[in-house]
C-alpha cells in the first residue's frame, strides 16, 4: 500500500535540515520496512539540539489486501539534530592615552541562537606596571543577544602629570553562560600611553 509521510519539526526547514519535507512510502507485498533519509545542514550557529518528527498518515491499501493500520504508538518517530558547533569568548589587547579611554573588544567566535553572557573585571597582575590610580577599575557582565558576536568595554584612564614609561593592566573574562567557553586565559592587556 501507500503511506504518505510528513515532517513536523522544531528545526528550521531549509536551514537546519532536510531537502525532502513530504512524500510517499510504497510498500511492496511482503515488504516490512522503509528508510527515510534526511540531509542535515551545518548552519554554523552555536545552538541547542533540535528535534524533528516524521509523521505517517493517510494509509491506502488495495481492496483485496489484508487489513493494515498505522499504529498510534509507532506512526511517528522523532530525530534529534545534535549541534556540532562550539562558541568561545575572546578579548583583545588595547591601548589608550592618559586622561582618555581604552576600549576592549570582546568577541564571540560564532553566533548563538539565544542570549549568552560573560563577566569581566579589571585586574592588576604580577607583571602589570599600572597602579589603581592610573585607571578606573570596573567589573560587570556583557550580554550578547542572539546573533550578536562583538561587544565593547570602555575604561577611563587618569592623567597623573608624571613623565613615565607606558603602563599596563589586565581585563579578565569569567563565568560564561549557556555552554560557551573562554578562549585561552580570557585576559586582555590595556596599555596606558603616557
PDB file of C-alpha atoms in Angstrom:
ATOM      1  CA  UNK A   1       0.000   0.000   0.000  1.00  0.00           C
ATOM      2  CA  UNK A   2       0.919   3.657   0.040  1.00  0.00           C
ATOM      3  CA  UNK A   3       1.630   5.698   3.171  1.00  0.00           C
ATOM      4  CA  UNK A   4       2.279   9.436   2.840  1.00  0.00           C
ATOM      5  CA  UNK A   5       4.970  10.723   5.224  1.00  0.00           C
ATOM      6  CA  UNK A   6       5.168  14.253   6.552  1.00  0.00           C
ATOM      7  CA  UNK A   7       7.660  16.125   8.776  1.00  0.00           C
ATOM      8  CA  UNK A   8       6.859  18.302  11.767  1.00  0.00           C
ATOM      9  CA  UNK A   9       9.882  19.964  13.316  1.00  0.00           C
ATOM     10  CA  UNK A  10      11.345  22.361  15.855  1.00  0.00           C
ATOM     11  CA  UNK A  11      14.283  22.673  13.457  1.00  0.00           C
ATOM     12  CA  UNK A  12      14.147  25.223  10.634  1.00  0.00           C
ATOM     13  CA  UNK A  13      13.323  23.757   7.198  1.00  0.00           C
ATOM     14  CA  UNK A  14      15.893  24.711   4.617  1.00  0.00           C
ATOM     15  CA  UNK A  15      18.329  25.950   7.289  1.00  0.00           C
ATOM     16  CA  UNK A  16      18.919  23.099   9.724  1.00  0.00           C
ATOM     17  CA  UNK A  17      17.879  20.042   7.810  1.00  0.00           C
ATOM     18  CA  UNK A  18      16.219  18.082   5.098  1.00  0.00           C
ATOM     19  CA  UNK A  19      15.738  18.585   1.449  1.00  0.00           C
ATOM     20  CA  UNK A  20      12.544  16.459   1.389  1.00  0.00           C
ATOM     21  CA  UNK A  21       9.641  17.591   3.569  1.00  0.00           C
ATOM     22  CA  UNK A  22       6.999  15.099   2.466  1.00  0.00           C
ATOM     23  CA  UNK A  23       6.489  12.140   0.183  1.00  0.00           C
ATOM     24  CA  UNK A  24       5.001   8.678  -0.236  1.00  0.00           C
ATOM     25  CA  UNK A  25       6.308   5.385   1.083  1.00  0.00           C
ATOM     26  CA  UNK A  26       5.212   2.497  -1.115  1.00  0.00           C
ATOM     27  CA  UNK A  27       5.435  -0.966   0.410  1.00  0.00           C
ATOM     28  CA  UNK A  28       5.552  -3.899  -1.983  1.00  0.00           C
ATOM     29  CA  UNK A  29       3.841  -7.169  -0.990  1.00  0.00           C
ATOM     30  CA  UNK A  30       5.707  -8.776   1.955  1.00  0.00           C
ATOM     31  CA  UNK A  31       7.902  -5.673   2.396  1.00  0.00           C
ATOM     32  CA  UNK A  32       8.141  -4.807   6.100  1.00  0.00           C
ATOM     33  CA  UNK A  33      10.284  -1.667   6.355  1.00  0.00           C
ATOM     34  CA  UNK A  34      11.297   1.509   4.585  1.00  0.00           C
ATOM     35  CA  UNK A  35      14.074   4.034   5.238  1.00  0.00           C
ATOM     36  CA  UNK A  36      13.569   7.799   5.087  1.00  0.00           C
ATOM     37  CA  UNK A  37      16.824   9.758   4.700  1.00  0.00           C
ATOM     38  CA  UNK A  38      17.142  13.459   5.510  1.00  0.00           C
ATOM     39  CA  UNK A  39      20.019  15.814   4.757  1.00  0.00           C
ATOM     40  CA  UNK A  40      21.325  17.756   7.767  1.00  0.00           C
ATOM     41  CA  UNK A  41      22.766  21.233   7.179  1.00  0.00           C
ATOM     42  CA  UNK A  42      25.622  22.781   9.148  1.00  0.00           C
ATOM     43  CA  UNK A  43      24.410  26.317   9.901  1.00  0.00           C
ATOM     44  CA  UNK A  44      27.493  27.454  11.846  1.00  0.00           C
ATOM     45  CA  UNK A  45      25.359  28.596  14.798  1.00  0.00           C
ATOM     46  CA  UNK A  46      26.046  27.513  18.381  1.00  0.00           C
ATOM     47  CA  UNK A  47      22.611  26.317  19.438  1.00  0.00           C
ATOM     48  CA  UNK A  48      20.675  23.786  21.424  1.00  0.00           C
ATOM     49  CA  UNK A  49      19.985  20.382  19.923  1.00  0.00           C
ATOM     50  CA  UNK A  50      16.889  20.460  17.722  1.00  0.00           C
ATOM     51  CA  UNK A  51      14.228  17.856  17.052  1.00  0.00           C
ATOM     52  CA  UNK A  52      12.148  16.881  14.063  1.00  0.00           C
ATOM     53  CA  UNK A  53       9.336  14.374  13.789  1.00  0.00           C
ATOM     54  CA  UNK A  54       8.380  12.113  10.903  1.00  0.00           C
ATOM     55  CA  UNK A  55       4.635  11.505  10.891  1.00  0.00           C
ATOM     56  CA  UNK A  56       2.904   8.791   8.862  1.00  0.00           C
ATOM     57  CA  UNK A  57      -0.666   9.406   7.734  1.00  0.00           C
ATOM     58  CA  UNK A  58      -3.228   8.638   5.000  1.00  0.00           C
ATOM     59  CA  UNK A  59      -2.639   4.897   4.616  1.00  0.00           C
ATOM     60  CA  UNK A  60      -4.098   3.404   1.433  1.00  0.00           C
ATOM     61  CA  UNK A  61      -4.266  -0.326   0.614  1.00  0.00           C
ATOM     62  CA  UNK A  62      -5.569  -2.370  -2.312  1.00  0.00           C
ATOM     63  CA  UNK A  63      -9.168  -3.618  -1.859  1.00  0.00           C
ATOM     64  CA  UNK A  64      -8.030  -7.266  -1.637  1.00  0.00           C
ATOM     65  CA  UNK A  65      -5.222  -6.616   0.879  1.00  0.00           C
ATOM     66  CA  UNK A  66      -5.298  -7.786   4.467  1.00  0.00           C
ATOM     67  CA  UNK A  67      -6.354  -5.153   6.966  1.00  0.00           C
ATOM     68  CA  UNK A  68      -3.483  -2.733   7.677  1.00  0.00           C
ATOM     69  CA  UNK A  69      -3.394   0.215  10.065  1.00  0.00           C
ATOM     70  CA  UNK A  70      -0.969   2.888  11.233  1.00  0.00           C
ATOM     71  CA  UNK A  71      -0.225   2.246  14.885  1.00  0.00           C
ATOM     72  CA  UNK A  72      -0.875   5.164  17.230  1.00  0.00           C
ATOM     73  CA  UNK A  73       2.286   4.076  19.057  1.00  0.00           C
ATOM     74  CA  UNK A  74       4.624   3.893  16.079  1.00  0.00           C
ATOM     75  CA  UNK A  75       3.031   6.166  13.486  1.00  0.00           C
ATOM     76  CA  UNK A  76       5.623   8.846  14.191  1.00  0.00           C
ATOM     77  CA  UNK A  77       9.301   8.992  15.033  1.00  0.00           C
ATOM     78  CA  UNK A  78      11.473  11.785  16.432  1.00  0.00           C
ATOM     79  CA  UNK A  79      15.038  12.528  15.344  1.00  0.00           C
ATOM     80  CA  UNK A  80      17.484  14.810  17.155  1.00  0.00           C
ATOM     81  CA  UNK A  81      19.889  17.115  15.325  1.00  0.00           C
ATOM     82  CA  UNK A  82      22.953  17.301  17.580  1.00  0.00           C
ATOM     83  CA  UNK A  83      24.752  20.644  17.308  1.00  0.00           C
ATOM     84  CA  UNK A  84      28.409  20.338  16.255  1.00  0.00           C
ATOM     85  CA  UNK A  85      29.399  23.967  16.848  1.00  0.00           C
ATOM     86  CA  UNK A  86      31.177  25.462  19.867  1.00  0.00           C
ATOM     87  CA  UNK A  87      31.331  29.150  20.752  1.00  0.00           C
ATOM     88  CA  UNK A  88      34.214  30.891  22.534  1.00  0.00           C
ATOM     89  CA  UNK A  89      34.582  34.304  24.141  1.00  0.00           C
ATOM     90  CA  UNK A  90      37.872  36.103  23.487  1.00  0.00           C
ATOM     91  CA  UNK A  91      39.213  39.545  24.350  1.00  0.00           C
ATOM     92  CA  UNK A  92      41.765  41.681  22.527  1.00  0.00           C
ATOM     93  CA  UNK A  93      44.594  43.809  23.898  1.00  0.00           C
ATOM     94  CA  UNK A  94      44.121  47.545  23.544  1.00  0.00           C
ATOM     95  CA  UNK A  95      45.767  50.886  24.333  1.00  0.00           C
ATOM     96  CA  UNK A  96      44.886  54.482  25.108  1.00  0.00           C
ATOM     97  CA  UNK A  97      46.381  57.797  26.188  1.00  0.00           C
ATOM     98  CA  UNK A  98      46.325  59.114  29.757  1.00  0.00           C
ATOM     99  CA  UNK A  99      43.151  61.098  30.506  1.00  0.00           C
ATOM    100  CA  UNK A 100      41.432  59.249  27.647  1.00  0.00           C
ATOM    101  CA  UNK A 101      39.901  55.773  27.438  1.00  0.00           C
ATOM    102  CA  UNK A 102      40.809  52.237  26.471  1.00  0.00           C
ATOM    103  CA  UNK A 103      38.248  50.229  24.510  1.00  0.00           C
ATOM    104  CA  UNK A 104      38.450  46.438  24.675  1.00  0.00           C
ATOM    105  CA  UNK A 105      36.679  44.293  22.071  1.00  0.00           C
ATOM    106  CA  UNK A 106      35.086  41.103  23.375  1.00  0.00           C
ATOM    107  CA  UNK A 107      34.243  38.673  20.585  1.00  0.00           C
ATOM    108  CA  UNK A 108      32.072  35.575  20.317  1.00  0.00           C
ATOM    109  CA  UNK A 109      33.583  33.145  17.820  1.00  0.00           C
ATOM    110  CA  UNK A 110      30.260  32.102  16.299  1.00  0.00           C
ATOM    111  CA  UNK A 111      26.664  33.383  16.566  1.00  0.00           C
ATOM    112  CA  UNK A 112      24.309  31.758  19.057  1.00  0.00           C
ATOM    113  CA  UNK A 113      20.568  31.155  18.892  1.00  0.00           C
ATOM    114  CA  UNK A 114      19.955  32.513  22.405  1.00  0.00           C
ATOM    115  CA  UNK A 115      21.340  35.216  24.723  1.00  0.00           C
ATOM    116  CA  UNK A 116      24.690  34.406  26.343  1.00  0.00           C
ATOM    117  CA  UNK A 117      26.767  36.388  28.821  1.00  0.00           C
ATOM    118  CA  UNK A 118      30.232  36.667  30.331  1.00  0.00           C
ATOM    119  CA  UNK A 119      31.547  38.543  33.363  1.00  0.00           C
ATOM    120  CA  UNK A 120      34.533  40.896  33.240  1.00  0.00           C
ATOM    121  CA  UNK A 121      36.746  42.692  35.743  1.00  0.00           C
ATOM    122  CA  UNK A 122      39.879  44.833  35.637  1.00  0.00           C
ATOM    123  CA  UNK A 123      42.893  43.440  37.459  1.00  0.00           C
ATOM    124  CA  UNK A 124      46.495  44.152  38.316  1.00  0.00           C
ATOM    125  CA  UNK A 125      48.577  41.055  37.671  1.00  0.00           C
ATOM    126  CA  UNK A 126      52.072  40.444  38.996  1.00  0.00           C
ATOM    127  CA  UNK A 127      53.574  41.540  35.677  1.00  0.00           C
ATOM    128  CA  UNK A 128      51.440  44.706  35.298  1.00  0.00           C
ATOM    129  CA  UNK A 129      53.061  48.112  35.825  1.00  0.00           C
ATOM    130  CA  UNK A 130      49.973  50.287  36.353  1.00  0.00           C
ATOM    131  CA  UNK A 131      48.504  51.187  39.746  1.00  0.00           C
ATOM    132  CA  UNK A 132      44.850  51.596  40.798  1.00  0.00           C
ATOM    133  CA  UNK A 133      45.301  55.363  40.417  1.00  0.00           C
ATOM    134  CA  UNK A 134      46.089  55.048  36.689  1.00  0.00           C
ATOM    135  CA  UNK A 135      42.620  53.874  35.580  1.00  0.00           C
ATOM    136  CA  UNK A 136      39.083  53.442  36.852  1.00  0.00           C
ATOM    137  CA  UNK A 137      38.610  49.799  37.952  1.00  0.00           C
ATOM    138  CA  UNK A 138      35.347  48.292  36.721  1.00  0.00           C
ATOM    139  CA  UNK A 139      33.518  44.968  36.665  1.00  0.00           C
ATOM    140  CA  UNK A 140      30.256  43.818  35.168  1.00  0.00           C
ATOM    141  CA  UNK A 141      28.510  41.444  32.782  1.00  0.00           C
ATOM    142  CA  UNK A 142      28.304  41.584  28.999  1.00  0.00           C
ATOM    143  CA  UNK A 143      25.118  40.135  27.478  1.00  0.00           C
ATOM    144  CA  UNK A 144      25.225  39.044  23.844  1.00  0.00           C
ATOM    145  CA  UNK A 145      21.793  38.825  22.250  1.00  0.00           C
ATOM    146  CA  UNK A 146      21.159  36.012  19.782  1.00  0.00           C
ATOM    147  CA  UNK A 147      23.221  36.615  16.642  1.00  0.00           C
ATOM    148  CA  UNK A 148      25.492  39.278  18.216  1.00  0.00           C
ATOM    149  CA  UNK A 149      29.229  38.492  18.098  1.00  0.00           C
ATOM    150  CA  UNK A 150      31.003  41.651  19.324  1.00  0.00           C
ATOM    151  CA  UNK A 151      30.694  43.874  22.412  1.00  0.00           C
ATOM    152  CA  UNK A 152      32.941  46.613  23.790  1.00  0.00           C
ATOM    153  CA  UNK A 153      34.170  47.534  27.271  1.00  0.00           C
ATOM    154  CA  UNK A 154      35.385  51.102  27.809  1.00  0.00           C
ATOM    155  CA  UNK A 155      37.713  52.009  30.692  1.00  0.00           C
ATOM    156  CA  UNK A 156      38.601  55.561  31.718  1.00  0.00           C
ATOM    157  CA  UNK A 157      42.268  56.466  32.177  1.00  0.00           C
ATOM    158  CA  UNK A 158      43.599  59.011  34.658  1.00  0.00           C
ATOM    159  CA  UNK A 159      46.270  61.622  33.974  1.00  0.00           C
ATOM    160  CA  UNK A 160      48.853  61.718  36.785  1.00  0.00           C
ATOM    161  CA  UNK A 161      51.011  64.501  35.209  1.00  0.00           C
ATOM    162  CA  UNK A 162      54.123  62.363  35.718  1.00  0.00           C
ATOM    163  CA  UNK A 163      56.539  61.657  32.875  1.00  0.00           C
ATOM    164  CA  UNK A 164      56.833  57.887  32.877  1.00  0.00           C
ATOM    165  CA  UNK A 165      57.024  54.760  30.782  1.00  0.00           C
ATOM    166  CA  UNK A 166      53.889  53.208  29.342  1.00  0.00           C
ATOM    167  CA  UNK A 167      51.974  51.132  31.888  1.00  0.00           C
ATOM    168  CA  UNK A 168      49.613  48.190  31.654  1.00  0.00           C
ATOM    169  CA  UNK A 169      46.789  46.432  33.498  1.00  0.00           C
ATOM    170  CA  UNK A 170      44.541  43.462  32.811  1.00  0.00           C
ATOM    171  CA  UNK A 171      40.894  42.850  31.935  1.00  0.00           C
ATOM    172  CA  UNK A 172      39.726  39.308  32.653  1.00  0.00           C
ATOM    173  CA  UNK A 173      36.683  37.370  31.413  1.00  0.00           C
ATOM    174  CA  UNK A 174      34.954  34.752  33.590  1.00  0.00           C
ATOM    175  CA  UNK A 175      31.712  32.828  34.134  1.00  0.00           C
ATOM    176  CA  UNK A 176      30.496  32.323  30.545  1.00  0.00           C
ATOM    177  CA  UNK A 177      26.924  31.019  30.272  1.00  0.00           C
ATOM    178  CA  UNK A 178      24.916  28.651  28.065  1.00  0.00           C
ATOM    179  CA  UNK A 179      27.850  26.327  27.369  1.00  0.00           C
ATOM    180  CA  UNK A 180      30.052  28.991  25.769  1.00  0.00           C
ATOM    181  CA  UNK A 181      33.754  28.636  26.630  1.00  0.00           C
ATOM    182  CA  UNK A 182      36.521  31.195  27.119  1.00  0.00           C
ATOM    183  CA  UNK A 183      39.363  31.077  24.607  1.00  0.00           C
ATOM    184  CA  UNK A 184      42.764  30.743  26.274  1.00  0.00           C
ATOM    185  CA  UNK A 185      43.155  32.671  29.537  1.00  0.00           C
ATOM    186  CA  UNK A 186      40.421  35.129  28.682  1.00  0.00           C
ATOM    187  CA  UNK A 187      42.677  38.064  29.510  1.00  0.00           C
ATOM    188  CA  UNK A 188      43.271  41.306  27.663  1.00  0.00           C
ATOM    189  CA  UNK A 189      46.046  43.786  28.387  1.00  0.00           C
ATOM    190  CA  UNK A 190      45.391  47.503  28.418  1.00  0.00           C
ATOM    191  CA  UNK A 191      48.379  49.728  27.660  1.00  0.00           C
ATOM    192  CA  UNK A 192      48.368  53.279  29.025  1.00  0.00           C
ATOM    193  CA  UNK A 193      50.461  55.539  26.837  1.00  0.00           C
ATOM    194  CA  UNK A 194      51.959  58.474  28.744  1.00  0.00           C
TER     195      UNK A 194
END
